[in-house]
C-alpha positions as a Markdown table, in Angstrom:
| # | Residue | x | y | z |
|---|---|---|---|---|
| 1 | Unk | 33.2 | 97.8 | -90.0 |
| 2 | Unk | 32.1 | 97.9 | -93.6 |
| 3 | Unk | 30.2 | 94.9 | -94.4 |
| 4 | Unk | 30.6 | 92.6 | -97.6 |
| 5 | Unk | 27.9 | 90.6 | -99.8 |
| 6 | Unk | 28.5 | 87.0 | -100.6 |
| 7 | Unk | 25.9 | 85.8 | -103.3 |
| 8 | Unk | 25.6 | 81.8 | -103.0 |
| 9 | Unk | 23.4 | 79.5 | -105.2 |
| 10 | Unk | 22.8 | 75.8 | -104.2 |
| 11 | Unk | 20.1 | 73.3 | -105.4 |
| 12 | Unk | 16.7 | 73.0 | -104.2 |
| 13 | Unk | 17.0 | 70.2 | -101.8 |
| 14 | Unk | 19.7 | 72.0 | -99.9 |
| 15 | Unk | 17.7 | 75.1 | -100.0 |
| 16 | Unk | 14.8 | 73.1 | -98.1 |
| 17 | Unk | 17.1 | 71.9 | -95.9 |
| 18 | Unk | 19.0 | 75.4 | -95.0 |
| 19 | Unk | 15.0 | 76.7 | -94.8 |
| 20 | Unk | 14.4 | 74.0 | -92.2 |
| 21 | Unk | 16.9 | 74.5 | -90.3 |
| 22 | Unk | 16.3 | 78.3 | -90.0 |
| 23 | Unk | 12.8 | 77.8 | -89.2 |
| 24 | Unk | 13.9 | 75.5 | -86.1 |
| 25 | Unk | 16.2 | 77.5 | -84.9 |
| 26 | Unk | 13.4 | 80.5 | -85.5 |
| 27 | Unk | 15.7 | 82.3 | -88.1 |
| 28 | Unk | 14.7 | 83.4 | -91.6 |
| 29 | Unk | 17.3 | 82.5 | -94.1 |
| 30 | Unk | 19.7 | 85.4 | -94.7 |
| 31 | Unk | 20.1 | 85.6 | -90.7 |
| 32 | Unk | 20.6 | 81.7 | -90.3 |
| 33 | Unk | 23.1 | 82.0 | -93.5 |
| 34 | Unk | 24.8 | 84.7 | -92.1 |
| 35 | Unk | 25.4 | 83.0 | -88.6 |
| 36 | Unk | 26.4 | 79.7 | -90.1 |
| 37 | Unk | 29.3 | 81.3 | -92.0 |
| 38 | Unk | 30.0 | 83.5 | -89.1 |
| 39 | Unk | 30.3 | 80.4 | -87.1 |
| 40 | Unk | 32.6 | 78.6 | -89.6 |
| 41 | Unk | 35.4 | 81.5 | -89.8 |
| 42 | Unk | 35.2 | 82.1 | -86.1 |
| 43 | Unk | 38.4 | 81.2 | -85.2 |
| 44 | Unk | 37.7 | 80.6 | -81.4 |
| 45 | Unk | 34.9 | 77.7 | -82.0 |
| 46 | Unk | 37.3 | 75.9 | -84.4 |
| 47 | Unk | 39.8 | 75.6 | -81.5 |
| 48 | Unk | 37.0 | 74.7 | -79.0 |
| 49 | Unk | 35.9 | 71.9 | -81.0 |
| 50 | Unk | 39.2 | 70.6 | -81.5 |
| 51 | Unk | 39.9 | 71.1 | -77.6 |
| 52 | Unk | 36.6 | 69.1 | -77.3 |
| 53 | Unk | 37.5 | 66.2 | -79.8 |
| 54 | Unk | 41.1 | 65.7 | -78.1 |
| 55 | Unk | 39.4 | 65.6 | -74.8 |
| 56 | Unk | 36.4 | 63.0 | -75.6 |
| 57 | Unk | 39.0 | 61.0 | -77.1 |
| 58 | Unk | 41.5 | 61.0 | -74.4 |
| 59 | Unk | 39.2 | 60.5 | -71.9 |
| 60 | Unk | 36.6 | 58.9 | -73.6 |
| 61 | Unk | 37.5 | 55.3 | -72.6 |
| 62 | Unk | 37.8 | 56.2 | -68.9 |
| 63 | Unk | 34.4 | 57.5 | -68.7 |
| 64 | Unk | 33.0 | 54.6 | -70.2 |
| 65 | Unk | 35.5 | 52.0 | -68.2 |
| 66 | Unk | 33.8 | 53.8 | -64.9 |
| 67 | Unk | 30.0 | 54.9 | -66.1 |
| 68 | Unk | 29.6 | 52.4 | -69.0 |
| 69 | Unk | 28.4 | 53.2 | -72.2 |
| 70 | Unk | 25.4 | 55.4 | -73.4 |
| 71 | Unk | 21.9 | 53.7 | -74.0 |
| 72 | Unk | 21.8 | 52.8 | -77.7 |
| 73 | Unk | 20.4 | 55.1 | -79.7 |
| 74 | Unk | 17.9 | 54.7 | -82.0 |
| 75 | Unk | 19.0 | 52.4 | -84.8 |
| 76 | Unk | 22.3 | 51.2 | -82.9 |
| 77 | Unk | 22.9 | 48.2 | -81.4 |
| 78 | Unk | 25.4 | 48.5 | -79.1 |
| 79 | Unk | 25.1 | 52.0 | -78.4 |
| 80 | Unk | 28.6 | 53.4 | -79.3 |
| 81 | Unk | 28.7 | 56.2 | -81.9 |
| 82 | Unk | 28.7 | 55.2 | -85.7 |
């Protein structure tokens, strides 16, 4: 499959914060670039998450009406997601 070039520029700040992210996930940035927009036009994970969304909030009540909610996280008072 021949392969295209896609030429981006953003600001500094969200350079940094594209370079940190590589780094963590122990990627340089044209490879962690490359598998972000991968990601995004994957057609199959875009479906997933939406399958995952619907579920958590069908059934999101009934988990918590039998198992409670989650510990707070930090910063939350009540522990239910901002």
């Amino acid at each position: 499959m021949a392969k295209k070039q896609i030429n981006v520029r953003v600001d500094d700040d969200v350079y940094a914060t594209i370079e940190e992210r590589a780094k963590a996930a122990g990627m340089d940035v044209p490879d962690y670039a490359r598998q972000v927009l991968s990601d995004e036009g994957n057609d199959l994970r875009h479906r997933f998450l939406g399958a995952a969304a619907h579920f958590a909030q069908e059934w999101g009540p009934h988990f918590a009406e039998r198992f409670g909610h989650p510990a707070p996280a930090k910063g939350q008072a009540d522990g239910r997601a901002a």
